[in-house]
Amino acid sequence: KNQVEQSPQSLIILEGKNCTLQCNYTVSPFSNLRWYKQDTGRGPVSLTIMTFSENTKSNGRYTATLDADTKQSSLHITASQLSDSASYICVVSAYNDYKLSFGAGTTVTVRA
Amino acid sequence: EPEVTQTPSHQVTQMGQEVILRCVPISNHLYFYWYRQILGQKVEFLVSFYNNEISEKSEIFDDQFSVERPDGSNFTLKIRSTKLEDSAMYFCASRSDSPNSPLHFGNGTRLTVT
């Protein structure tokens, strides 16, 4: 069964600090891995998409890494801002699979 | 930037009633999806739609659910006889035909079944 596990479930950081979120998956055959940001009461918004051949991708202060061998990904937030407070969801796609497998998300709270 | 729009933003209905959730995907997108998110839980796939037919559906998407693309712009999710456990946020999403293109989500419809 395709699964996506994220850790930690939640974290609190001070404004300006960095943090790293983890994602482990068992989806196979792997096609791509996406990180989404979901603000409370809103739909998820795409941050990054990585395919098998990519091991890092940045979008502003967000940097995602992928190790397709160990089936792990991380999302690093640099110099956090209050607006980074949200749920960050790891989503993995299997080849030719329309369903996408969603992680439960990591809730990040940035405090002043 | 074009976006996926969903209406209504909040729908309250009584158990056993039919509801229709509406979505207008991004105009040049070809793949359409419905997801739901029960409060405090992960986003769950319901159904994908391509070329005017369902391409994939989950076990959640039983006979009570149906989808339609009645015209060139709208994409609807119908629940025939709502149950209390159908209460959730329902997200519509669309993407272009590039296999690694991002999903664009709407802001969801919060369905409350009483």
PDB file of C-alpha atoms in Angstrom:
ATOM      1  CA  LYS A   1       0.000   0.000   0.000  1.00  0.00           C
ATOM      2  CA  ASN A   2       1.326   3.441  -0.922  1.00  0.00           C
ATOM      3  CA  GLN A   3       2.010   5.469   2.187  1.00  0.00           C
ATOM      4  CA  VAL A   4       3.479   8.829   3.040  1.00  0.00           C
ATOM      5  CA  GLU A   5       4.638   9.548   6.582  1.00  0.00           C
ATOM      6  CA  GLN A   6       5.585  13.005   7.782  1.00  0.00           C
ATOM      7  CA  SER A   7       7.394  14.179  10.867  1.00  0.00           C
ATOM      8  CA  PRO A   8       7.166  15.959  13.131  1.00  0.00           C
ATOM      9  CA  GLN A   9       3.407  16.261  13.402  1.00  0.00           C
ATOM     10  CA  SER A  10       3.823  19.866  14.526  1.00  0.00           C
ATOM     11  CA  LEU A  11       6.522  22.288  15.503  1.00  0.00           C
ATOM     12  CA  ILE A  12       6.882  25.795  16.862  1.00  0.00           C
ATOM     13  CA  ILE A  13       9.759  28.022  15.842  1.00  0.00           C
ATOM     14  CA  LEU A  14      10.764  31.618  16.452  1.00  0.00           C
ATOM     15  CA  GLU A  15      10.630  34.094  13.624  1.00  0.00           C
ATOM     16  CA  GLY A  16      13.909  34.189  11.745  1.00  0.00           C
ATOM     17  CA  LYS A  17      14.904  30.633  12.643  1.00  0.00           C
ATOM     18  CA  ASN A  18      15.234  27.705  10.263  1.00  0.00           C
ATOM     19  CA  CYS A  19      13.435  24.392  10.379  1.00  0.00           C
ATOM     20  CA  THR A  20      13.355  21.104   8.502  1.00  0.00           C
ATOM     21  CA  LEU A  21      10.378  18.856   7.881  1.00  0.00           C
ATOM     22  CA  GLN A  22      10.675  15.190   6.972  1.00  0.00           C
ATOM     23  CA  CYS A  23       8.764  12.932   4.619  1.00  0.00           C
ATOM     24  CA  ASN A  24       9.198   9.168   4.131  1.00  0.00           C
ATOM     25  CA  TYR A  25       7.243   7.302   1.513  1.00  0.00           C
ATOM     26  CA  THR A  26       6.638   3.805   0.229  1.00  0.00           C
ATOM     27  CA  VAL A  27       4.994   4.800  -3.047  1.00  0.00           C
ATOM     28  CA  SER A  28       6.128   2.664  -5.947  1.00  0.00           C
ATOM     29  CA  PRO A  29       6.870   2.985  -8.816  1.00  0.00           C
ATOM     30  CA  PHE A  30       7.817   6.520  -7.965  1.00  0.00           C
ATOM     31  CA  SER A  31       6.996   9.386 -10.311  1.00  0.00           C
ATOM     32  CA  ASN A  32       7.326  12.614  -8.380  1.00  0.00           C
ATOM     33  CA  LEU A  33       7.168  14.177  -4.933  1.00  0.00           C
ATOM     34  CA  ARG A  34       5.493  17.468  -4.170  1.00  0.00           C
ATOM     35  CA  TRP A  35       5.454  19.748  -1.174  1.00  0.00           C
ATOM     36  CA  TYR A  36       2.350  21.837  -0.615  1.00  0.00           C
ATOM     37  CA  LYS A  37       1.612  24.628   1.848  1.00  0.00           C
ATOM     38  CA  GLN A  38      -1.901  24.754   3.249  1.00  0.00           C
ATOM     39  CA  ASP A  39      -3.030  27.792   5.170  1.00  0.00           C
ATOM     40  CA  THR A  40      -5.910  27.261   7.588  1.00  0.00           C
ATOM     41  CA  GLY A  41      -9.202  27.069   5.717  1.00  0.00           C
ATOM     42  CA  ARG A  42      -7.564  27.259   2.312  1.00  0.00           C
ATOM     43  CA  GLY A  43      -6.619  24.827  -0.408  1.00  0.00           C
ATOM     44  CA  PRO A  44      -3.062  23.491  -0.669  1.00  0.00           C
ATOM     45  CA  VAL A  45      -0.637  25.535  -2.758  1.00  0.00           C
ATOM     46  CA  SER A  46       2.258  23.907  -4.580  1.00  0.00           C
ATOM     47  CA  LEU A  47       5.756  24.772  -3.369  1.00  0.00           C
ATOM     48  CA  THR A  48       7.985  22.290  -5.215  1.00  0.00           C
ATOM     49  CA  ILE A  49       7.811  19.243  -7.450  1.00  0.00           C
ATOM     50  CA  MET A  50      10.722  16.827  -7.804  1.00  0.00           C
ATOM     51  CA  THR A  51      11.123  13.859 -10.091  1.00  0.00           C
ATOM     52  CA  PHE A  52      13.351  10.834  -9.618  1.00  0.00           C
ATOM     53  CA  SER A  53      16.399  12.538 -11.109  1.00  0.00           C
ATOM     54  CA  GLU A  54      16.191  15.671  -8.980  1.00  0.00           C
ATOM     55  CA  ASN A  55      17.620  15.757  -5.483  1.00  0.00           C
ATOM     56  CA  THR A  56      17.084  19.387  -4.554  1.00  0.00           C
ATOM     57  CA  LYS A  57      14.779  22.185  -5.572  1.00  0.00           C
ATOM     58  CA  SER A  58      14.272  25.641  -4.134  1.00  0.00           C
ATOM     59  CA  ASN A  59      11.391  28.068  -4.134  1.00  0.00           C
ATOM     60  CA  GLY A  60      12.441  31.223  -2.360  1.00  0.00           C
ATOM     61  CA  ARG A  61      13.116  30.386   1.284  1.00  0.00           C
ATOM     62  CA  TYR A  62      11.843  26.835   0.794  1.00  0.00           C
ATOM     63  CA  THR A  63      14.318  24.129  -0.223  1.00  0.00           C
ATOM     64  CA  ALA A  64      13.216  20.567  -0.802  1.00  0.00           C
ATOM     65  CA  THR A  65      15.521  17.576  -1.033  1.00  0.00           C
ATOM     66  CA  LEU A  66      14.844  14.096  -2.320  1.00  0.00           C
ATOM     67  CA  ASP A  67      16.685  10.820  -1.832  1.00  0.00           C
ATOM     68  CA  ALA A  68      14.889   8.381  -4.088  1.00  0.00           C
ATOM     69  CA  ASP A  69      17.064   5.502  -2.893  1.00  0.00           C
ATOM     70  CA  THR A  70      16.025   5.817   0.736  1.00  0.00           C
ATOM     71  CA  LYS A  71      12.597   7.216  -0.219  1.00  0.00           C
ATOM     72  CA  GLN A  72      13.003  10.279   1.921  1.00  0.00           C
ATOM     73  CA  SER A  73      12.427  13.951   1.365  1.00  0.00           C
ATOM     74  CA  SER A  74      12.848  17.042   3.461  1.00  0.00           C
ATOM     75  CA  LEU A  75      11.580  20.594   3.274  1.00  0.00           C
ATOM     76  CA  HIS A  76      13.832  23.250   4.761  1.00  0.00           C
ATOM     77  CA  ILE A  77      12.449  26.666   5.642  1.00  0.00           C
ATOM     78  CA  THR A  78      15.083  29.360   5.959  1.00  0.00           C
ATOM     79  CA  ALA A  79      14.686  32.530   8.014  1.00  0.00           C
ATOM     80  CA  SER A  80      11.077  31.768   8.890  1.00  0.00           C
ATOM     81  CA  GLN A  81       8.423  34.455   8.778  1.00  0.00           C
ATOM     82  CA  LEU A  82       5.080  34.677  10.531  1.00  0.00           C
ATOM     83  CA  SER A  83       3.397  33.979   7.196  1.00  0.00           C
ATOM     84  CA  ASP A  84       5.088  30.582   7.079  1.00  0.00           C
ATOM     85  CA  SER A  85       2.677  29.380   9.753  1.00  0.00           C
ATOM     86  CA  ALA A  86       0.724  26.681   7.929  1.00  0.00           C
ATOM     87  CA  SER A  87       0.464  22.956   7.346  1.00  0.00           C
ATOM     88  CA  TYR A  88       3.087  21.537   4.990  1.00  0.00           C
ATOM     89  CA  ILE A  89       1.992  18.466   3.115  1.00  0.00           C
ATOM     90  CA  CYS A  90       4.170  15.950   1.308  1.00  0.00           C
ATOM     91  CA  VAL A  91       2.427  14.380  -1.683  1.00  0.00           C
ATOM     92  CA  VAL A  92       3.842  11.505  -3.694  1.00  0.00           C
ATOM     93  CA  SER A  93       2.743  10.331  -7.104  1.00  0.00           C
ATOM     94  CA  ALA A  94       3.201   6.857  -8.457  1.00  0.00           C
ATOM     95  CA  TYR A  95       3.825   6.462 -12.156  1.00  0.00           C
ATOM     96  CA  ASN A  96       0.565   6.655 -14.100  1.00  0.00           C
ATOM     97  CA  ASP A  97      -1.357   7.016 -10.855  1.00  0.00           C
ATOM     98  CA  TYR A  98      -3.851   9.858 -10.734  1.00  0.00           C
ATOM     99  CA  LYS A  99      -4.623   9.417  -7.075  1.00  0.00           C
ATOM    100  CA  LEU A 100      -1.595  10.949  -5.341  1.00  0.00           C
ATOM    101  CA  SER A 101      -0.719   9.843  -1.830  1.00  0.00           C
ATOM    102  CA  PHE A 102      -0.931  12.590   0.767  1.00  0.00           C
ATOM    103  CA  GLY A 103       0.951  12.790   4.026  1.00  0.00           C
ATOM    104  CA  ALA A 104      -0.877  13.998   7.110  1.00  0.00           C
ATOM    105  CA  GLY A 105       1.137  17.211   7.088  1.00  0.00           C
ATOM    106  CA  THR A 106       3.365  19.030   9.542  1.00  0.00           C
ATOM    107  CA  THR A 107       1.821  22.048  11.229  1.00  0.00           C
ATOM    108  CA  VAL A 108       4.363  24.824  11.554  1.00  0.00           C
ATOM    109  CA  THR A 109       3.743  27.728  13.909  1.00  0.00           C
ATOM    110  CA  VAL A 110       6.088  30.687  13.670  1.00  0.00           C
ATOM    111  CA  ARG A 111       6.099  32.976  16.684  1.00  0.00           C
ATOM    112  CA  ALA A 112       7.424  36.510  16.950  1.00  0.00           C
TER     113      ALA A 112
ATOM    114  CA  GLU B   1      -2.820  34.237 -12.055  1.00  0.00           C
ATOM    115  CA  PRO B   2      -5.711  31.913 -13.004  1.00  0.00           C
ATOM    116  CA  GLU B   3      -7.171  29.955 -10.151  1.00  0.00           C
ATOM    117  CA  VAL B   4      -9.626  27.199  -9.372  1.00  0.00           C
ATOM    118  CA  THR B   5     -12.831  28.563  -7.898  1.00  0.00           C
ATOM    119  CA  GLN B   6     -15.300  26.639  -5.784  1.00  0.00           C
ATOM    120  CA  THR B   7     -18.824  27.461  -4.684  1.00  0.00           C
ATOM    121  CA  PRO B   8     -20.322  27.620  -2.193  1.00  0.00           C
ATOM    122  CA  SER B   9     -17.616  28.196   0.371  1.00  0.00           C
ATOM    123  CA  HIS B  10     -19.822  26.665   3.052  1.00  0.00           C
ATOM    124  CA  GLN B  11     -22.832  24.374   2.685  1.00  0.00           C
ATOM    125  CA  VAL B  12     -25.008  23.144   5.504  1.00  0.00           C
ATOM    126  CA  THR B  13     -27.428  20.345   4.749  1.00  0.00           C
ATOM    127  CA  GLN B  14     -29.561  17.826   6.570  1.00  0.00           C
ATOM    128  CA  MET B  15     -28.722  14.148   6.553  1.00  0.00           C
ATOM    129  CA  GLY B  16     -30.270  12.394   3.568  1.00  0.00           C
ATOM    130  CA  GLN B  17     -30.355  15.494   1.377  1.00  0.00           C
ATOM    131  CA  GLU B  18     -28.594  15.830  -1.934  1.00  0.00           C
ATOM    132  CA  VAL B  19     -25.824  18.388  -2.362  1.00  0.00           C
ATOM    133  CA  ILE B  20     -23.953  19.604  -5.395  1.00  0.00           C
ATOM    134  CA  LEU B  21     -20.544  21.166  -4.979  1.00  0.00           C
ATOM    135  CA  ARG B  22     -19.368  23.282  -7.844  1.00  0.00           C
ATOM    136  CA  CYS B  23     -15.933  23.977  -9.245  1.00  0.00           C
ATOM    137  CA  VAL B  24     -14.565  25.998 -12.112  1.00  0.00           C
ATOM    138  CA  PRO B  25     -11.121  24.602 -12.978  1.00  0.00           C
ATOM    139  CA  ILE B  26      -8.426  26.617 -14.701  1.00  0.00           C
ATOM    140  CA  SER B  27      -9.550  27.018 -18.281  1.00  0.00           C
ATOM    141  CA  ASN B  28      -6.767  25.215 -20.180  1.00  0.00           C
ATOM    142  CA  HIS B  29      -6.460  22.343 -17.728  1.00  0.00           C
ATOM    143  CA  LEU B  30      -7.459  18.856 -18.748  1.00  0.00           C
ATOM    144  CA  TYR B  31      -7.340  16.824 -15.532  1.00  0.00           C
ATOM    145  CA  PHE B  32      -9.787  17.422 -12.731  1.00  0.00           C
ATOM    146  CA  TYR B  33      -9.942  16.028  -9.237  1.00  0.00           C
ATOM    147  CA  TRP B  34     -12.008  16.028  -6.094  1.00  0.00           C
ATOM    148  CA  TYR B  35     -10.437  15.547  -2.688  1.00  0.00           C
ATOM    149  CA  ARG B  36     -11.866  15.771   0.781  1.00  0.00           C
ATOM    150  CA  GLN B  37     -10.339  16.600   4.133  1.00  0.00           C
ATOM    151  CA  ILE B  38     -12.154  15.690   7.306  1.00  0.00           C
ATOM    152  CA  LEU B  39     -11.347  18.155  10.084  1.00  0.00           C
ATOM    153  CA  GLY B  40      -7.930  17.397  11.537  1.00  0.00           C
ATOM    154  CA  GLN B  41      -7.188  14.604   9.072  1.00  0.00           C
ATOM    155  CA  LYS B  42      -5.188  14.261   5.896  1.00  0.00           C
ATOM    156  CA  VAL B  43      -6.396  15.121   2.434  1.00  0.00           C
ATOM    157  CA  GLU B  44      -8.025  12.095   0.787  1.00  0.00           C
ATOM    158  CA  PHE B  45      -8.438  11.395  -2.899  1.00  0.00           C
ATOM    159  CA  LEU B  46     -11.984  10.910  -4.154  1.00  0.00           C
ATOM    160  CA  VAL B  47     -11.933  10.906  -7.928  1.00  0.00           C
ATOM    161  CA  SER B  48     -10.056  12.011 -11.011  1.00  0.00           C
ATOM    162  CA  PHE B  49     -11.679  12.985 -14.299  1.00  0.00           C
ATOM    163  CA  TYR B  50     -10.195  13.250 -17.765  1.00  0.00           C
ATOM    164  CA  ASN B  51     -11.654  13.402 -21.240  1.00  0.00           C
ATOM    165  CA  ASN B  52     -15.191  13.519 -19.882  1.00  0.00           C
ATOM    166  CA  GLU B  53     -14.950  10.375 -17.854  1.00  0.00           C
ATOM    167  CA  ILE B  54     -13.750   9.127 -14.498  1.00  0.00           C
ATOM    168  CA  SER B  55     -10.169   7.906 -14.750  1.00  0.00           C
ATOM    169  CA  GLU B  56      -9.717   6.789 -11.159  1.00  0.00           C
ATOM    170  CA  LYS B  57     -11.762   6.708  -7.984  1.00  0.00           C
ATOM    171  CA  SER B  58     -11.125   5.729  -4.400  1.00  0.00           C
ATOM    172  CA  GLU B  59     -13.100   3.422  -2.164  1.00  0.00           C
ATOM    173  CA  ILE B  60     -14.640   6.513  -0.576  1.00  0.00           C
ATOM    174  CA  PHE B  61     -16.268   7.399  -3.893  1.00  0.00           C
ATOM    175  CA  ASP B  62     -19.208   5.009  -3.656  1.00  0.00           C
ATOM    176  CA  ASP B  63     -22.571   5.028  -5.417  1.00  0.00           C
ATOM    177  CA  GLN B  64     -23.656   8.069  -3.424  1.00  0.00           C
ATOM    178  CA  PHE B  65     -21.093  10.187  -5.246  1.00  0.00           C
ATOM    179  CA  SER B  66     -21.069  11.312  -8.850  1.00  0.00           C
ATOM    180  CA  VAL B  67     -19.182  13.866 -10.904  1.00  0.00           C
ATOM    181  CA  GLU B  68     -20.142  15.802 -13.984  1.00  0.00           C
ATOM    182  CA  ARG B  69     -18.711  18.302 -16.360  1.00  0.00           C
ATOM    183  CA  PRO B  70     -22.018  19.684 -17.621  1.00  0.00           C
ATOM    184  CA  ASP B  71     -20.457  22.362 -19.811  1.00  0.00           C
ATOM    185  CA  GLY B  72     -17.024  23.559 -20.827  1.00  0.00           C
ATOM    186  CA  SER B  73     -16.235  25.225 -17.536  1.00  0.00           C
ATOM    187  CA  ASN B  74     -17.965  23.635 -14.545  1.00  0.00           C
ATOM    188  CA  PHE B  75     -16.997  20.454 -12.734  1.00  0.00           C
ATOM    189  CA  THR B  76     -19.441  19.262 -10.092  1.00  0.00           C
ATOM    190  CA  LEU B  77     -19.480  16.736  -7.280  1.00  0.00           C
ATOM    191  CA  LYS B  78     -22.883  15.423  -6.254  1.00  0.00           C
ATOM    192  CA  ILE B  79     -23.618  13.538  -3.067  1.00  0.00           C
ATOM    193  CA  ARG B  80     -27.051  11.951  -3.415  1.00  0.00           C
ATOM    194  CA  SER B  81     -27.970  11.229   0.178  1.00  0.00           C
ATOM    195  CA  THR B  82     -25.617  12.875   2.614  1.00  0.00           C
ATOM    196  CA  LYS B  83     -24.476  11.208   5.814  1.00  0.00           C
ATOM    197  CA  LEU B  84     -23.072  12.784   8.938  1.00  0.00           C
ATOM    198  CA  GLU B  85     -19.641  11.401   8.069  1.00  0.00           C
ATOM    199  CA  ASP B  86     -19.658  13.297   4.774  1.00  0.00           C
ATOM    200  CA  SER B  87     -18.981  16.473   6.739  1.00  0.00           C
ATOM    201  CA  ALA B  88     -15.603  17.685   5.496  1.00  0.00           C
ATOM    202  CA  MET B  89     -13.798  20.211   3.334  1.00  0.00           C
ATOM    203  CA  TYR B  90     -14.105  19.251  -0.303  1.00  0.00           C
ATOM    204  CA  PHE B  91     -11.348  20.464  -2.576  1.00  0.00           C
ATOM    205  CA  CYS B  92     -11.452  20.594  -6.328  1.00  0.00           C
ATOM    206  CA  ALA B  93      -8.152  20.566  -8.201  1.00  0.00           C
ATOM    207  CA  SER B  94      -7.025  20.730 -11.789  1.00  0.00           C
ATOM    208  CA  ARG B  95      -3.805  20.452 -13.737  1.00  0.00           C
ATOM    209  CA  SER B  96      -2.520  20.672 -17.272  1.00  0.00           C
ATOM    210  CA  ASP B  97      -1.535  17.631 -19.316  1.00  0.00           C
ATOM    211  CA  SER B  98       2.151  17.739 -18.410  1.00  0.00           C
ATOM    212  CA  PRO B  99       2.748  14.705 -16.159  1.00  0.00           C
ATOM    213  CA  ASN B 100       4.691  16.673 -13.540  1.00  0.00           C
ATOM    214  CA  SER B 101       2.550  19.762 -13.583  1.00  0.00           C
ATOM    215  CA  PRO B 102       1.362  20.973 -10.185  1.00  0.00           C
ATOM    216  CA  LEU B 103      -2.153  20.486  -8.973  1.00  0.00           C
ATOM    217  CA  HIS B 104      -3.969  23.759  -8.504  1.00  0.00           C
ATOM    218  CA  PHE B 105      -6.459  23.539  -5.678  1.00  0.00           C
ATOM    219  CA  GLY B 106      -9.511  25.624  -5.016  1.00  0.00           C
ATOM    220  CA  ASN B 107     -10.146  26.963  -1.535  1.00  0.00           C
ATOM    221  CA  GLY B 108     -12.676  24.283  -0.850  1.00  0.00           C
ATOM    222  CA  THR B 109     -16.292  23.924   0.167  1.00  0.00           C
ATOM    223  CA  ARG B 110     -16.918  23.191   3.806  1.00  0.00           C
ATOM    224  CA  LEU B 111     -19.811  20.734   3.921  1.00  0.00           C
ATOM    225  CA  THR B 112     -21.623  20.347   7.226  1.00  0.00           C
ATOM    226  CA  VAL B 113     -24.209  17.582   7.462  1.00  0.00           C
ATOM    227  CA  THR B 114     -26.564  17.849  10.441  1.00  0.00           C
TER     228      THR B 114
END
